[in-house]
Short mmCIF file of C-alpha atoms in Angstrom, two decimals:
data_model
loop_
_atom_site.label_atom_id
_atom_site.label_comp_id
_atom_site.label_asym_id
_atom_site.label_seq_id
_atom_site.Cartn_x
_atom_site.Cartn_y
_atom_site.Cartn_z
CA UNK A 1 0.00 0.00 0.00
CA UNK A 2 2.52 2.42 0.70
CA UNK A 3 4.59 1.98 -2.50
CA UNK A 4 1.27 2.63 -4.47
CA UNK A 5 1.21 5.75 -2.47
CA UNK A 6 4.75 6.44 -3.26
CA UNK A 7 4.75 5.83 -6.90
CA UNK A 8 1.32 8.03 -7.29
CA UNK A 9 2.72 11.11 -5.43
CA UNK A 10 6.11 11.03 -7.16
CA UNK A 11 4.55 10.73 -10.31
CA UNK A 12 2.68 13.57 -9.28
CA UNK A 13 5.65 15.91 -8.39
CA UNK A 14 7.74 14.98 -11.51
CA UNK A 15 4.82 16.44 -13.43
CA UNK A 16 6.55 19.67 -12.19
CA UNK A 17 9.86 18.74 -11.41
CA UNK A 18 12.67 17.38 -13.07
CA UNK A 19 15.24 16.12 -10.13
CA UNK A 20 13.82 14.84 -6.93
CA UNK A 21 16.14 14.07 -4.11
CA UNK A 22 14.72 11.70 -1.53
CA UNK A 23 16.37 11.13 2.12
CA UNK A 24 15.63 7.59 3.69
CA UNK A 25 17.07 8.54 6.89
CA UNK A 26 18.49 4.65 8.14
CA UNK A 27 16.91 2.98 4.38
CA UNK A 28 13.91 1.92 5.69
CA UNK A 29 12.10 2.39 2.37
CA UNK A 30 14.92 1.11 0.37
CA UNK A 31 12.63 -1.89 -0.99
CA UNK A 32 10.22 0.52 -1.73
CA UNK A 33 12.55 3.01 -3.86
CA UNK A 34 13.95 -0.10 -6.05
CA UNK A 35 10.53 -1.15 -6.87
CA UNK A 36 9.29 2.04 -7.74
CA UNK A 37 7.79 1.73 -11.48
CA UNK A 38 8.05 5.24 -12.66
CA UNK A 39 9.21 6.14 -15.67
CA UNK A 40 12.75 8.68 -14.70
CA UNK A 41 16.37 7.92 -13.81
CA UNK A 42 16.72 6.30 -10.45
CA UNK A 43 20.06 7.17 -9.09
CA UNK A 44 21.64 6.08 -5.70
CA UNK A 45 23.80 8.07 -3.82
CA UNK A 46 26.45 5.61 -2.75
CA UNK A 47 29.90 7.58 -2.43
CA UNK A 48 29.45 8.57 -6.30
CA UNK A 49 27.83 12.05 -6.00
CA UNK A 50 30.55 13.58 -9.10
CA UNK A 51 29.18 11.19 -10.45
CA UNK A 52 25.33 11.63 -10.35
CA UNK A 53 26.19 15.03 -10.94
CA UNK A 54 27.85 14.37 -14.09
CA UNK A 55 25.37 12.29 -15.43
CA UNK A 56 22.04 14.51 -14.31
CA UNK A 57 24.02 17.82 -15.92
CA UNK A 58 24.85 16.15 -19.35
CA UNK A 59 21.74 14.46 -20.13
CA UNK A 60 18.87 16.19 -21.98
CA UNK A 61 17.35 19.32 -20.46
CA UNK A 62 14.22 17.54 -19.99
CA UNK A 63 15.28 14.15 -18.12
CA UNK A 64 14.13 13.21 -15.12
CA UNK A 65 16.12 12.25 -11.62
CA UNK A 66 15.24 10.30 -8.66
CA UNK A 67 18.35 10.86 -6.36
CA UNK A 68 17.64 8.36 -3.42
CA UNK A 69 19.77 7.78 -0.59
CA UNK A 70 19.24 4.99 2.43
CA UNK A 71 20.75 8.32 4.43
CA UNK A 72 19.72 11.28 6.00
CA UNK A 73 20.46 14.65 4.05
CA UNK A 74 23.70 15.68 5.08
CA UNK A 75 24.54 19.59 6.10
CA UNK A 76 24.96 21.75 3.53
CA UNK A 77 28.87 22.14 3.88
CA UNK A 78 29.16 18.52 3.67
CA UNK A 79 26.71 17.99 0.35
CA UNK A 80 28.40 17.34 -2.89
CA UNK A 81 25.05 17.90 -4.54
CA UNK A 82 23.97 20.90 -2.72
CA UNK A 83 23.38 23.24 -5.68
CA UNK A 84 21.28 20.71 -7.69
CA UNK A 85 19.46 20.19 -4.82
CA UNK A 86 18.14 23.69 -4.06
CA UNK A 87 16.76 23.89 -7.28
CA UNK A 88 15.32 20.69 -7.04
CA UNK A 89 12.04 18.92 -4.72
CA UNK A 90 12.85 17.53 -1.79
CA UNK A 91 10.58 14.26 -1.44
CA UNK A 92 10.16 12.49 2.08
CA UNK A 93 7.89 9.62 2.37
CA UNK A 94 7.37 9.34 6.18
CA UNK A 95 3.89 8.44 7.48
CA UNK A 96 3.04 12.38 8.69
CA UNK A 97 4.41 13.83 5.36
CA UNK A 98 2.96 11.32 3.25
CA UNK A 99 -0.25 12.10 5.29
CA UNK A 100 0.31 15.69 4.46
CA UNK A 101 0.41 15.42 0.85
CA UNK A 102 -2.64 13.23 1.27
CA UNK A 103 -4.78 16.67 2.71
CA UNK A 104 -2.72 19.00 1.21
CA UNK A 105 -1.25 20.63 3.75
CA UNK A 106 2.32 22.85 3.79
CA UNK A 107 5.04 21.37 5.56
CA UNK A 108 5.32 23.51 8.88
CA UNK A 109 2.33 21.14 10.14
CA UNK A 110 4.45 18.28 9.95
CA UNK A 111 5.46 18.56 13.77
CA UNK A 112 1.72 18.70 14.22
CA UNK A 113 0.95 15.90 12.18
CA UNK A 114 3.94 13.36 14.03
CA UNK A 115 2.18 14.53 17.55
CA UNK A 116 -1.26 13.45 15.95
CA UNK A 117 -0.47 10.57 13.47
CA UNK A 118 -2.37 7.63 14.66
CA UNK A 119 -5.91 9.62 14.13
CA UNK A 120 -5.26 9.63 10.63
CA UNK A 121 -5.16 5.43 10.72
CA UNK A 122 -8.48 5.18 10.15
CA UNK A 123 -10.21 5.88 6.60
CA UNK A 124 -13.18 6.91 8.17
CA UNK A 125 -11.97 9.61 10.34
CA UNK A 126 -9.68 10.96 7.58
CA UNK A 127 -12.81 11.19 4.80
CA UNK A 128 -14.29 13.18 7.32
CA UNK A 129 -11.77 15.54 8.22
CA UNK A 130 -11.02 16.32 4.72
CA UNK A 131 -14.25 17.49 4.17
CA UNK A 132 -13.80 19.95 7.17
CA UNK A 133 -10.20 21.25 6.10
CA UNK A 134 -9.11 24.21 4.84
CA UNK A 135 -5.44 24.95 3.46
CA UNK A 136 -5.66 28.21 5.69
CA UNK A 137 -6.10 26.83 8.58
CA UNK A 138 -3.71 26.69 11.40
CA UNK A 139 -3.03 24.18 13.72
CA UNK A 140 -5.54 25.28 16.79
CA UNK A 141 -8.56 25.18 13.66
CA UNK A 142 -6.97 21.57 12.45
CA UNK A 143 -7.43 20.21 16.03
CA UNK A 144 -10.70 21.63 16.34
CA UNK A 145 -11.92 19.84 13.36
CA UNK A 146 -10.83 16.70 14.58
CA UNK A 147 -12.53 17.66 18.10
CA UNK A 148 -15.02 17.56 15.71
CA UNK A 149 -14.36 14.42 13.48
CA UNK A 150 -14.07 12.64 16.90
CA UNK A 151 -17.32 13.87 18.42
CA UNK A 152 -19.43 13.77 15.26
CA UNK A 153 -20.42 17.27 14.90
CA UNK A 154 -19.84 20.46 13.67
CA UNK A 155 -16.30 21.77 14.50
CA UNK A 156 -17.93 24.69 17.07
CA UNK A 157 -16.95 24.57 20.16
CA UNK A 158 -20.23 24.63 21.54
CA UNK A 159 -21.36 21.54 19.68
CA UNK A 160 -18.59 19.64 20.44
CA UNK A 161 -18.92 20.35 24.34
CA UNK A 162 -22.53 19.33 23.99
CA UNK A 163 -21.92 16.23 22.10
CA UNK A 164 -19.55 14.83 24.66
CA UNK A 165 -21.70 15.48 27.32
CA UNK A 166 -23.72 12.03 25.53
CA UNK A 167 -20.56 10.44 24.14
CA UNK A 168 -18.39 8.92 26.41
CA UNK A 169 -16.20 7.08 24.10
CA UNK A 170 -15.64 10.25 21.88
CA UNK A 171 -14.02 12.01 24.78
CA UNK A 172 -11.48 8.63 25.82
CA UNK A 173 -10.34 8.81 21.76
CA UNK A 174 -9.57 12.68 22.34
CA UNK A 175 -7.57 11.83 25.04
CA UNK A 176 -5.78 8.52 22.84
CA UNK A 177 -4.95 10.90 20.27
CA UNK A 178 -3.86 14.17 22.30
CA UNK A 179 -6.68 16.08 21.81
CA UNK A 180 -7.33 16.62 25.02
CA UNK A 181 -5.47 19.92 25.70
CA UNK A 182 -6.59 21.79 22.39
CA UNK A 183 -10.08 20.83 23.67
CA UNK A 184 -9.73 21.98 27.42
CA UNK A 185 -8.10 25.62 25.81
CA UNK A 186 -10.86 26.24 23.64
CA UNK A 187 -13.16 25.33 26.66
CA UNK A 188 -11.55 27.84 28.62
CA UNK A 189 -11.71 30.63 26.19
CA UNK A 190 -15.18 29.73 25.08
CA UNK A 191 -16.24 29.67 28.79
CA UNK A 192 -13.91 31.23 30.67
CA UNK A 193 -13.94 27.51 32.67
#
């Protein structure tokens, strides 16, 4: 399932990029990179970066580059490929960023995302919040709309207070997936309580 989800969002990005580097901080997608059926250059970086350098800056100016390596990106004083990277896309295929190209969402909610990942294991609850989201939003209005996923209701605060009241189990989940404090602070500003 996840290389499906791999393949499908890289061929999405190389719609609009040419070179993609990809970091698999300790390889654990390895498997999932060498059976990736996509139609670009797969390179690996494996001590041979003048190399992949060579070969991605004399090949036609419309080839495509997968530059995967089983490490994490190095510092910038220490990358050999440093200047085709920065004009290149930087692909990660994590659970919370894969998640995040799933909804759409920038980047700076990945730390978000990590703190909340296991909500978004169920199909159900993420078909739900999707319909909810907005790319504007920030993260206080993203956990409010899972206060709201979770309580099955309208993500107002209001609602959601009165919907607990009658749902046990809705309130234990908030607390399994760390809900529990966004909920409590809009509490207290709603009602001052």
């Amino acid at each position: 399932m996840m290389s499906n989800n791999i393949d499908k969002r890289l061929t999405e990005l190389f719609e609009k990029n040419n070179i993609i580097f990809w970091y698999d901080d300790e390889g654990k997608l390895k498997e999932e990179f060498d059976s990736l059926q996509i139609d670009v250059n797969k390179l690996l970086i494996d001590n041979n970066q003048f190399n992949i350098k060579y070969q991605i800056l004399t090949s036609p100016r419309n080839s495509k580059f997968l530059v995967y390596s089983d490490k994490r990106e190095p510092k910038y004083e220490d990358n050999w490929l440093l200047d085709l990277q920065l004009k290149s896309y930087i692909f990660s295929a994590d659970k919370a960023s894969m998640i995040l190209n799933d909804l759409g969402l920038d980047i700076v909610y990945k730390p978000f995302i990590v703190r909340h990942v296991e909500f978004f294991t169920a199909k159900s609850r993420v078909e739900s919040f999707v319909k909810l989201i907005d790319k504007t939003d920030d993260a206080e209005k993203l956990a409010l709309k899972m206060l709201a996923v979770l309580s099955k209701c309208n993500p107002k605060i209001e609602q959601i207070t009165i919907n607990l009241m009658t749902k046990e189990k809705a309130y234990a989940e908030i607390c399994k997936f760390e809900l529990d404090d966004y909920l409590w602070k809009h509490i207290k500003h709603k009602y001052k309580y």
